[in-house]
mmCIF file of C-alpha atoms in Angstrom:
data_model
loop_
_atom_site.group_PDB
_atom_site.id
_atom_site.type_symbol
_atom_site.label_atom_id
_atom_site.label_comp_id
_atom_site.label_asym_id
_atom_site.label_seq_id
_atom_site.Cartn_x
_atom_site.Cartn_y
_atom_site.Cartn_z
ATOM 1 C CA UNK W 1 87.785 171.408 88.483
ATOM 2 C CA UNK W 2 90.224 169.240 86.567
ATOM 3 C CA UNK W 3 88.678 166.622 84.295
ATOM 4 C CA UNK W 4 90.558 163.844 86.091
ATOM 5 C CA UNK W 5 88.920 164.941 89.354
ATOM 6 C CA UNK W 6 85.529 165.126 87.649
ATOM 7 C CA UNK W 7 85.860 161.559 86.395
ATOM 8 C CA UNK W 8 87.003 160.334 89.798
ATOM 9 C CA UNK W 9 83.803 161.822 91.219
ATOM 10 C CA UNK W 10 81.693 160.336 88.429
ATOM 11 C CA UNK W 11 83.162 156.860 88.964
ATOM 12 C CA UNK W 12 82.439 157.249 92.688
ATOM 13 C CA UNK W 13 78.824 158.149 91.835
ATOM 14 C CA UNK W 14 78.518 155.128 89.519
ATOM 15 C CA UNK W 15 79.784 152.713 92.165
ATOM 16 C CA UNK W 16 77.509 154.378 94.711
ATOM 17 C CA UNK W 17 74.502 153.869 92.451
ATOM 18 C CA UNK W 18 75.550 150.283 91.823
ATOM 19 C CA UNK W 19 75.826 149.381 95.498
ATOM 20 C CA UNK W 20 72.600 151.159 96.456
ATOM 21 C CA UNK W 21 70.569 149.495 93.689
ATOM 22 C CA UNK W 22 72.296 146.154 93.273
ATOM 23 C CA UNK W 23 72.661 145.985 97.051
ATOM 24 C CA UNK W 24 68.972 145.396 97.644
ATOM 25 C CA UNK W 25 68.627 142.754 94.944
ATOM 26 C CA UNK W 26 71.714 140.994 96.322
ATOM 27 C CA UNK W 27 69.871 141.065 99.641
ATOM 28 C CA UNK W 28 66.711 139.643 98.083
ATOM 29 C CA UNK W 29 68.742 136.850 96.482
ATOM 30 C CA UNK W 30 70.401 135.980 99.802
ATOM 31 C CA UNK W 31 66.988 135.890 101.518
ATOM 32 C CA UNK W 32 65.250 133.908 98.780
ATOM 33 C CA UNK W 33 65.323 130.616 100.705
ATOM 34 C CA UNK W 34 64.989 132.307 104.093
ATOM 35 C CA UNK W 35 61.811 134.318 103.537
ATOM 36 C CA UNK W 36 60.410 132.209 100.705
ATOM 37 C CA UNK W 37 58.795 129.211 102.388
ATOM 38 C CA UNK W 38 57.392 127.660 99.226
ATOM 39 C CA UNK W 39 57.579 128.107 95.465
ATOM 40 C CA UNK W 40 54.844 130.760 95.287
ATOM 41 C CA UNK W 41 56.522 132.928 97.925
ATOM 42 C CA UNK W 42 59.889 132.584 96.234
ATOM 43 C CA UNK W 43 58.331 133.633 92.969
ATOM 44 C CA UNK W 44 56.975 136.742 94.696
ATOM 45 C CA UNK W 45 60.456 137.572 95.979
ATOM 46 C CA UNK W 46 61.989 137.100 92.525
ATOM 47 C CA UNK W 47 59.248 139.181 90.914
ATOM 48 C CA UNK W 48 60.045 142.151 93.172
ATOM 49 C CA UNK W 49 63.443 142.485 91.492
ATOM 50 C CA UNK W 50 62.646 140.804 88.172
ATOM 51 C CA UNK W 51 62.058 144.038 86.199
ATOM 52 C CA UNK W 52 65.098 145.893 87.617
ATOM 53 C CA UNK W 53 67.991 143.571 88.533
ATOM 54 C CA UNK W 54 69.590 143.624 85.085
ATOM 55 C CA UNK W 55 69.232 147.409 84.859
ATOM 56 C CA UNK W 56 70.969 147.726 88.220
ATOM 57 C CA UNK W 57 74.000 145.904 86.826
ATOM 58 C CA UNK W 58 74.343 148.541 84.103
ATOM 59 C CA UNK W 59 75.821 150.803 86.787
ATOM 60 C CA UNK W 60 78.697 148.358 87.251
ATOM 61 C CA UNK W 61 79.294 148.014 83.517
ATOM 62 C CA UNK W 62 79.323 151.793 83.145
ATOM 63 C CA UNK W 63 81.663 152.223 86.121
ATOM 64 C CA UNK W 64 84.068 149.660 84.682
ATOM 65 C CA UNK W 65 83.936 151.295 81.258
ATOM 66 C CA UNK W 66 84.492 154.749 82.724
ATOM 67 C CA UNK W 67 87.452 153.484 84.748
ATOM 68 C CA UNK W 68 88.949 151.841 81.653
ATOM 69 C CA UNK W 69 88.680 155.017 79.566
ATOM 70 C CA UNK W 70 89.385 157.686 82.189
ATOM 71 C CA UNK W 71 91.985 155.881 84.329
ATOM 72 C CA UNK W 72 93.516 153.066 82.242
ATOM 73 C CA UNK W 73 96.444 152.603 84.660
ATOM 74 C CA UNK W 74 94.027 152.151 87.579
ATOM 75 C CA UNK W 75 91.890 149.750 85.543
ATOM 76 C CA UNK W 76 94.891 147.663 84.445
ATOM 77 C CA UNK W 77 96.363 147.387 87.940
ATOM 78 C CA UNK W 78 93.035 146.656 89.609
ATOM 79 C CA UNK W 79 91.823 144.048 87.147
ATOM 80 C CA UNK W 80 95.167 142.273 86.993
ATOM 81 C CA UNK W 81 95.897 142.336 90.710
ATOM 82 C CA UNK W 82 92.332 141.477 91.745
ATOM 83 C CA UNK W 83 91.851 139.074 88.849
ATOM 84 C CA UNK W 84 90.625 136.054 90.830
ATOM 85 C CA UNK W 85 88.067 137.796 93.083
ATOM 86 C CA UNK W 86 86.750 139.842 90.159
ATOM 87 C CA UNK W 87 86.495 136.682 88.052
ATOM 88 C CA UNK W 88 84.534 134.996 90.852
ATOM 89 C CA UNK W 89 82.211 138.013 91.005
ATOM 90 C CA UNK W 90 81.671 137.822 87.248
ATOM 91 C CA UNK W 91 80.947 134.085 87.323
ATOM 92 C CA UNK W 92 78.548 134.518 90.239
ATOM 93 C CA UNK W 93 76.677 137.291 88.404
ATOM 94 C CA UNK W 94 76.432 135.117 85.282
ATOM 95 C CA UNK W 95 75.104 132.132 87.247
ATOM 96 C CA UNK W 96 72.651 134.381 89.067
ATOM 97 C CA UNK W 97 71.371 135.932 85.841
ATOM 98 C CA UNK W 98 70.954 132.533 84.193
ATOM 99 C CA UNK W 99 69.099 131.279 87.280
ATOM 100 C CA UNK W 100 66.557 134.112 87.063
ATOM 101 C CA UNK W 101 65.803 133.168 83.458
ATOM 102 C CA UNK W 102 65.923 129.362 83.728
ATOM 103 C CA UNK W 103 64.185 128.825 87.067
ATOM 104 C CA UNK W 104 60.743 128.960 85.494
ATOM 105 C CA UNK W 105 61.692 126.725 82.568
ATOM 106 C CA UNK W 106 60.347 123.535 84.184
ATOM 107 C CA UNK W 107 57.581 122.952 86.708
ATOM 108 C CA UNK W 108 59.697 120.556 88.756
ATOM 109 C CA UNK W 109 60.607 121.059 92.423
ATOM 110 C CA UNK W 110 64.171 119.765 92.103
ATOM 111 C CA UNK W 111 64.863 121.942 89.069
ATOM 112 C CA UNK W 112 63.646 125.088 90.857
ATOM 113 C CA UNK W 113 65.458 124.192 94.047
ATOM 114 C CA UNK W 114 68.813 124.005 92.261
ATOM 115 C CA UNK W 115 68.289 127.366 90.568
ATOM 116 C CA UNK W 116 67.174 128.878 93.873
ATOM 117 C CA UNK W 117 70.506 127.839 95.357
ATOM 118 C CA UNK W 118 72.245 129.372 92.340
ATOM 119 C CA UNK W 119 70.473 132.686 92.992
ATOM 120 C CA UNK W 120 71.434 132.591 96.665
ATOM 121 C CA UNK W 121 75.097 131.731 96.070
ATOM 122 C CA UNK W 122 75.243 134.135 93.127
ATOM 123 C CA UNK W 123 74.122 136.902 95.500
ATOM 124 C CA UNK W 124 76.299 136.045 98.520
ATOM 125 C CA UNK W 125 79.588 135.751 96.600
ATOM 126 C CA UNK W 126 79.541 139.209 94.919
ATOM 127 C CA UNK W 127 78.295 140.927 98.066
ATOM 128 C CA UNK W 128 81.186 139.550 100.126
ATOM 129 C CA UNK W 129 83.881 139.925 97.466
ATOM 130 C CA UNK W 130 82.957 143.515 96.622
ATOM 131 C CA UNK W 131 83.399 144.334 100.289
ATOM 132 C CA UNK W 132 86.767 142.590 100.370
ATOM 133 C CA UNK W 133 87.890 144.342 97.173
ATOM 134 C CA UNK W 134 86.909 147.869 98.195
ATOM 135 C CA UNK W 135 88.334 147.448 101.694
ATOM 136 C CA UNK W 136 91.683 146.458 100.210
ATOM 137 C CA UNK W 137 91.669 149.296 97.689
ATOM 138 C CA UNK W 138 91.096 151.684 100.584
ATOM 139 C CA UNK W 139 93.662 150.032 102.878
ATOM 140 C CA UNK W 140 96.324 149.803 100.213
ATOM 141 C CA UNK W 141 97.791 146.807 98.425
ATOM 142 C CA UNK W 142 101.388 145.829 97.607
ATOM 143 C CA UNK W 143 102.210 147.683 94.388
ATOM 144 C CA UNK W 144 105.705 147.999 92.984
ATOM 145 C CA UNK W 145 107.115 151.232 91.584
ATOM 146 C CA UNK W 146 105.882 150.030 88.156
ATOM 147 C CA UNK W 147 102.313 149.775 89.514
ATOM 148 C CA UNK W 148 102.412 145.974 89.426
ATOM 149 C CA UNK W 149 100.450 144.038 92.052
ATOM 150 C CA UNK W 150 102.918 141.983 94.129
ATOM 151 C CA UNK W 151 100.458 140.046 96.298
ATOM 152 C CA UNK W 152 98.088 137.121 95.915
ATOM 153 C CA UNK W 153 94.548 136.146 96.874
ATOM 154 C CA UNK W 154 95.503 135.526 100.498
ATOM 155 C CA UNK W 155 96.917 139.061 100.642
ATOM 156 C CA UNK W 156 93.394 140.361 100.173
ATOM 157 C CA UNK W 157 91.953 138.109 102.890
ATOM 158 C CA UNK W 158 93.324 140.212 105.738
ATOM 159 C CA UNK W 159 91.192 141.102 108.802
ATOM 160 C CA UNK W 160 90.161 144.505 107.465
ATOM 161 C CA UNK W 161 89.287 143.048 104.058
ATOM 162 C CA UNK W 162 87.214 140.254 105.629
ATOM 163 C CA UNK W 163 85.446 142.805 107.819
ATOM 164 C CA UNK W 164 84.612 144.753 104.656
ATOM 165 C CA UNK W 165 83.131 141.623 103.093
ATOM 166 C CA UNK W 166 81.048 140.827 106.188
ATOM 167 C CA UNK W 167 79.867 144.450 106.407
ATOM 168 C CA UNK W 168 78.768 144.628 102.792
ATOM 169 C CA UNK W 169 76.869 141.328 103.146
ATOM 170 C CA UNK W 170 75.102 142.336 106.375
ATOM 171 C CA UNK W 171 74.124 145.777 105.080
ATOM 172 C CA UNK W 172 72.899 144.368 101.763
ATOM 173 C CA UNK W 173 70.805 141.732 103.551
ATOM 174 C CA UNK W 174 69.218 144.456 105.691
ATOM 175 C CA UNK W 175 68.705 146.640 102.611
ATOM 176 C CA UNK W 176 67.108 143.729 100.750
ATOM 177 C CA UNK W 177 64.806 142.848 103.641
ATOM 178 C CA UNK W 178 63.588 146.446 103.818
ATOM 179 C CA UNK W 179 63.036 146.461 100.065
ATOM 180 C CA UNK W 180 60.894 143.325 100.413
ATOM 181 C CA UNK W 181 58.943 144.908 103.263
ATOM 182 C CA UNK W 182 58.339 147.877 100.964
ATOM 183 C CA UNK W 183 57.449 145.838 97.872
ATOM 184 C CA UNK W 184 55.343 142.980 99.286
ATOM 185 C CA UNK W 185 52.105 142.572 101.197
ATOM 186 C CA UNK W 186 50.690 140.084 103.648
ATOM 187 C CA UNK W 187 52.744 137.559 105.567
ATOM 188 C CA UNK W 188 55.921 138.059 103.510
ATOM 189 C CA UNK W 189 55.898 141.741 104.378
ATOM 190 C CA UNK W 190 55.551 140.980 108.087
ATOM 191 C CA UNK W 191 58.426 138.488 108.073
ATOM 192 C CA UNK W 192 60.629 140.792 106.013
ATOM 193 C CA UNK W 193 59.991 143.612 108.465
ATOM 194 C CA UNK W 194 60.989 141.471 111.456
ATOM 195 C CA UNK W 195 64.045 140.037 109.723
ATOM 196 C CA UNK W 196 65.223 143.518 108.721
ATOM 197 C CA UNK W 197 65.200 144.516 112.369
ATOM 198 C CA UNK W 198 67.336 141.541 113.419
ATOM 199 C CA UNK W 199 69.736 141.766 110.455
ATOM 200 C CA UNK W 200 69.984 145.515 111.010
ATOM 201 C CA UNK W 201 71.490 145.074 114.461
ATOM 202 C CA UNK W 202 74.291 142.965 112.960
ATOM 203 C CA UNK W 203 74.721 145.502 110.162
ATOM 204 C CA UNK W 204 75.027 148.407 112.636
ATOM 205 C CA UNK W 205 77.700 146.566 114.640
ATOM 206 C CA UNK W 206 79.752 145.574 111.582
ATOM 207 C CA UNK W 207 79.310 148.853 109.715
ATOM 208 C CA UNK W 208 80.220 150.886 112.783
ATOM 209 C CA UNK W 209 83.396 148.873 113.305
ATOM 210 C CA UNK W 210 84.272 149.082 109.608
ATOM 211 C CA UNK W 211 83.795 152.863 109.453
ATOM 212 C CA UNK W 212 85.848 153.484 112.594
ATOM 213 C CA UNK W 213 88.660 151.245 111.360
ATOM 214 C CA UNK W 214 88.550 152.971 107.962
ATOM 215 C CA UNK W 215 88.880 156.406 109.513
ATOM 216 C CA UNK W 216 91.809 155.199 111.607
ATOM 217 C CA UNK W 217 93.572 154.057 108.421
ATOM 218 C CA UNK W 218 93.036 157.330 106.559
ATOM 219 C CA UNK W 219 90.663 160.212 107.048
ATOM 220 C CA UNK W 220 89.989 163.886 106.460
ATOM 221 C CA UNK W 221 87.307 166.138 107.982
ATOM 222 C CA UNK W 222 84.874 165.578 105.099
ATOM 223 C CA UNK W 223 85.229 161.787 105.359
ATOM 224 C CA UNK W 224 84.580 161.901 109.119
ATOM 225 C CA UNK W 225 81.387 163.904 108.589
ATOM 226 C CA UNK W 226 80.185 161.513 105.883
ATOM 227 C CA UNK W 227 80.915 158.472 108.068
ATOM 228 C CA UNK W 228 78.926 159.929 110.970
ATOM 229 C CA UNK W 229 76.022 160.734 108.631
ATOM 230 C CA UNK W 230 76.161 157.185 107.255
ATOM 231 C CA UNK W 231 75.873 155.728 110.755
ATOM 232 C CA UNK W 232 72.991 158.082 111.597
ATOM 233 C CA UNK W 233 71.163 157.160 108.363
ATOM 234 C CA UNK W 234 71.483 153.427 109.072
ATOM 235 C CA UNK W 235 70.175 153.765 112.625
ATOM 236 C CA UNK W 236 67.366 156.084 111.449
ATOM 237 C CA UNK W 237 66.363 153.556 108.799
ATOM 238 C CA UNK W 238 66.088 150.785 111.375
ATOM 239 C CA UNK W 239 64.099 153.070 113.672
ATOM 240 C CA UNK W 240 61.680 153.808 110.830
ATOM 241 C CA UNK W 241 61.331 150.096 110.198
ATOM 242 C CA UNK W 242 60.238 149.539 113.807
ATOM 243 C CA UNK W 243 57.258 151.849 113.293
ATOM 244 C CA UNK W 244 56.439 150.253 109.910
ATOM 245 C CA UNK W 245 57.515 153.183 107.747
ATOM 246 C CA UNK W 246 59.113 150.976 105.104
ATOM 247 C CA UNK W 247 59.687 153.757 102.603
ATOM 248 C CA UNK W 248 61.694 155.835 105.079
ATOM 249 C CA UNK W 249 63.477 152.724 106.326
ATOM 250 C CA UNK W 250 64.581 151.773 102.825
ATOM 251 C CA UNK W 251 65.658 155.362 102.165
ATOM 252 C CA UNK W 252 67.708 155.197 105.358
ATOM 253 C CA UNK W 253 69.722 152.134 104.345
ATOM 254 C CA UNK W 254 70.099 153.463 100.792
ATOM 255 C CA UNK W 255 71.470 156.722 102.184
ATOM 256 C CA UNK W 256 73.775 154.831 104.561
ATOM 257 C CA UNK W 257 75.228 152.787 101.700
ATOM 258 C CA UNK W 258 75.688 155.883 99.538
ATOM 259 C CA UNK W 259 77.386 157.824 102.337
ATOM 260 C CA UNK W 260 79.649 154.888 103.207
ATOM 261 C CA UNK W 261 80.899 154.649 99.617
ATOM 262 C CA UNK W 262 81.278 158.429 99.578
ATOM 263 C CA UNK W 263 83.332 158.197 102.791
ATOM 264 C CA UNK W 264 85.747 155.726 101.216
ATOM 265 C CA UNK W 265 86.207 157.717 98.008
ATOM 266 C CA UNK W 266 86.511 161.029 99.881
ATOM 267 C CA UNK W 267 89.181 159.715 102.248
ATOM 268 C CA UNK W 268 90.986 158.077 99.320
ATOM 269 C CA UNK W 269 91.179 161.140 97.042
ATOM 270 C CA UNK W 270 93.433 162.013 95.230
ATOM 271 C CA UNK W 271 94.760 158.459 95.404
ATOM 272 C CA UNK W 272 92.867 155.786 93.497
ATOM 273 C CA UNK W 273 94.951 152.773 94.543
ATOM 274 C CA UNK W 274 97.438 153.282 97.390
ATOM 275 C CA UNK W 275 100.561 151.139 97.539
ATOM 276 C CA UNK W 276 101.372 149.476 100.847
ATOM 277 C CA UNK W 277 104.750 148.351 99.481
ATOM 278 C CA UNK W 278 106.359 151.325 97.768
ATOM 279 C CA UNK W 279 104.944 154.885 97.882
ATOM 280 C CA UNK W 280 106.195 155.366 94.323
ATOM 281 C CA UNK W 281 103.730 152.689 93.208
ATOM 282 C CA UNK W 282 100.682 154.578 94.467
ATOM 283 C CA UNK W 283 98.214 155.443 91.726
ATOM 284 C CA UNK W 284 96.553 158.854 91.831
ATOM 285 C CA UNK W 285 94.110 160.762 89.664
ATOM 286 C CA UNK W 286 97.135 162.475 88.119
ATOM 287 C CA UNK W 287 99.377 159.549 87.167
ATOM 288 C CA UNK W 288 96.604 157.078 86.300
ATOM 289 C CA UNK W 289 94.401 159.236 84.056
ATOM 290 C CA UNK W 290 93.987 159.389 80.307
ATOM 291 C CA UNK W 291 94.951 162.376 78.170
ATOM 292 C CA UNK W 292 92.944 165.619 78.529
ATOM 293 C CA UNK W 293 91.564 165.140 75.013
ATOM 294 C CA UNK W 294 90.165 161.710 75.874
ATOM 295 C CA UNK W 295 88.619 163.019 79.084
ATOM 296 C CA UNK W 296 87.054 165.938 77.210
ATOM 297 C CA UNK W 297 85.366 163.666 74.643
ATOM 298 C CA UNK W 298 84.146 161.371 77.427
ATOM 299 C CA UNK W 299 82.693 164.320 79.343
ATOM 300 C CA UNK W 300 80.593 165.428 76.369
ATOM 301 C CA UNK W 301 79.320 161.890 75.810
ATOM 302 C CA UNK W 302 78.438 161.498 79.497
ATOM 303 C CA UNK W 303 76.644 164.860 79.522
ATOM 304 C CA UNK W 304 74.353 163.701 76.696
ATOM 305 C CA UNK W 305 73.597 160.095 77.638
ATOM 306 C CA UNK W 306 73.667 160.037 81.454
ATOM 307 C CA UNK W 307 70.364 161.942 81.907
ATOM 308 C CA UNK W 308 68.665 159.668 79.365
ATOM 309 C CA UNK W 309 69.741 156.520 81.200
ATOM 310 C CA UNK W 310 68.706 157.947 84.579
ATOM 311 C CA UNK W 311 65.280 158.956 83.277
ATOM 312 C CA UNK W 312 64.702 155.533 81.753
ATOM 313 C CA UNK W 313 65.688 153.662 84.902
ATOM 314 C CA UNK W 314 63.602 155.972 87.072
ATOM 315 C CA UNK W 315 60.618 155.353 84.796
ATOM 316 C CA UNK W 316 61.132 151.576 85.153
ATOM 317 C CA UNK W 317 60.978 151.790 88.942
ATOM 318 C CA UNK W 318 57.867 153.950 88.726
ATOM 319 C CA UNK W 319 56.049 151.502 86.440
ATOM 320 C CA UNK W 320 56.803 148.528 88.713
ATOM 321 C CA UNK W 321 56.147 150.328 92.000
ATOM 322 C CA UNK W 322 53.145 148.251 93.206
ATOM 323 C CA UNK W 323 53.286 145.781 96.081
ATOM 324 C CA UNK W 324 53.174 142.058 95.331
ATOM 325 C CA UNK W 325 51.910 139.044 97.233
ATOM 326 C CA UNK W 326 51.020 135.411 96.588
ATOM 327 C CA UNK W 327 47.603 136.354 95.216
ATOM 328 C CA UNK W 328 49.426 137.574 92.106
ATOM 329 C CA UNK W 329 51.003 134.147 91.600
ATOM 330 C CA UNK W 330 48.895 131.331 90.064
ATOM 331 C CA UNK W 331 49.079 127.950 91.779
ATOM 332 C CA UNK W 332 50.139 126.257 88.527
ATOM 333 C CA UNK W 333 51.825 127.412 85.333
#
């Protein structure tokens, strides 16, 4: 296997991990004011992701760093052409992170209410915009022969891109609701379970349409198989939720998200950013990659540090595996 292909696969794995892990805490953030009826319940919801949300974002940082080093041409074109949506994602993530830290700074209802809205908006915006961004990368964007982006923000807001945004949001909300059903007890668990069932129906409809449209745009046999497996995993997860098997249900949506991302990357390969304007502007793993020497050094570094990071994050999830409910939250600070 060529090193450029290896790093394409590794970047796909990093984005898959990011969407699977950050997907459920985006979902929790979106549902904060829906499932959390009062301050104590909202604190329970925040505490379910409190120990892990920042670790989940490491996957995005690593994916961006790997893209910058392994495929600098891809990184430059993507981050310049998608500058505004990526900037909005960054700002939303900053506001969301600050809200997690500052919400408990004052025991005042208005203060907490404003930060709760910041968490909600800071979860909705990245979920939608990541869907829009990845749908457009897959569909193809107007790139000149010099790999320069020739469109604008409205270029990205096409029907397929908007469907991608709606799909990501619906699936993440379902994923987050199932995570809450898995991580909480009592009344919150019951409401999360019911909401996951309702949100899941919307997610199945949108995800099914998105996958079919994607395969119409570009497909190969492996991508078709992965898309079918993704649909089966999502439906199986919702079926498990109906019989109160939250662990299997959460595994189902996690698998569906992972297989959906795998479908997109599999159908895209060897292209990394197709041009809808000039075929000569299409970026591939061959013309967008770094030198073999750079890729070799990166491979050795990844081989040493990746297992350490995975073990540490797995240990974090194991330590904070217990269910939470309002009995763990004092009535006053």
